[in-house]
XYZ file of C-alpha atoms in Angstrom:
68
model
C 18.622 8.209 6.899
C 19.077 11.505 5.111
C 16.788 14.388 6.054
C 15.451 16.986 3.634
C 14.363 20.202 5.320
C 11.612 22.217 3.643
C 10.608 25.804 4.327
C 7.018 25.561 3.127
C 4.198 23.288 4.276
C 4.995 20.732 1.554
C 7.299 19.833 -1.326
C 6.323 17.931 -4.448
C 7.775 14.466 -4.910
C 9.677 15.290 -8.110
C 11.265 18.327 -6.476
C 12.223 16.307 -3.406
C 14.024 13.705 -5.526
C 16.017 16.470 -7.217
C 16.771 18.202 -3.894
C 18.014 14.905 -2.431
C 20.314 14.482 -5.436
C 18.738 11.189 -6.484
C 17.857 12.468 -9.973
C 19.451 15.194 -12.066
C 16.472 16.479 -14.054
C 12.726 16.847 -13.706
C 12.208 14.526 -16.666
C 14.256 11.835 -14.950
C 12.128 12.242 -11.813
C 8.965 11.956 -13.902
C 10.164 8.721 -15.520
C 11.226 6.922 -12.330
C 8.051 7.981 -10.529
C 5.741 6.900 -13.352
C 7.627 3.605 -13.619
C 6.672 2.866 -10.005
C 10.256 2.958 -8.709
C 9.565 5.452 -5.886
C 7.943 4.639 -2.556
C 6.372 7.182 -0.215
C 5.818 5.836 3.282
C 6.289 2.298 1.954
C 3.708 2.600 -0.845
C 4.450 2.959 -4.563
C 3.677 6.530 -5.668
C 3.167 7.367 -9.349
C 2.167 11.037 -9.041
C 5.109 13.399 -9.571
C 3.103 16.214 -7.958
C 2.373 14.249 -4.773
C 2.685 16.703 -1.883
C 5.126 15.536 0.775
C 4.921 16.913 4.297
C 7.087 16.648 7.389
C 7.467 13.032 8.466
C 7.028 11.485 5.017
C 9.659 8.907 4.047
C 10.744 8.538 0.417
C 12.609 5.493 -0.932
C 14.235 5.166 -4.359
C 17.030 3.035 -5.774
C 18.266 1.857 -2.377
C 18.228 5.372 -0.910
C 15.815 6.677 1.695
C 15.175 10.149 3.063
C 12.663 11.829 5.295
C 10.983 15.205 4.970
C 11.377 17.685 7.825
């Protein structure tokens, strides 16, 4: 599983998808999140601004990464 390391206390879901290279643009992140294609800790998440913290696991399109 890929690990995304953050410097702050949290990262927003849309930013994390871009950082992981799973989407190219913020608009693309917004669309896939609102379409219910992204899971956070096994639960569908539809808020692009959802704050992710260390230990959270994000799944999208067969890819999974964890926040550190």
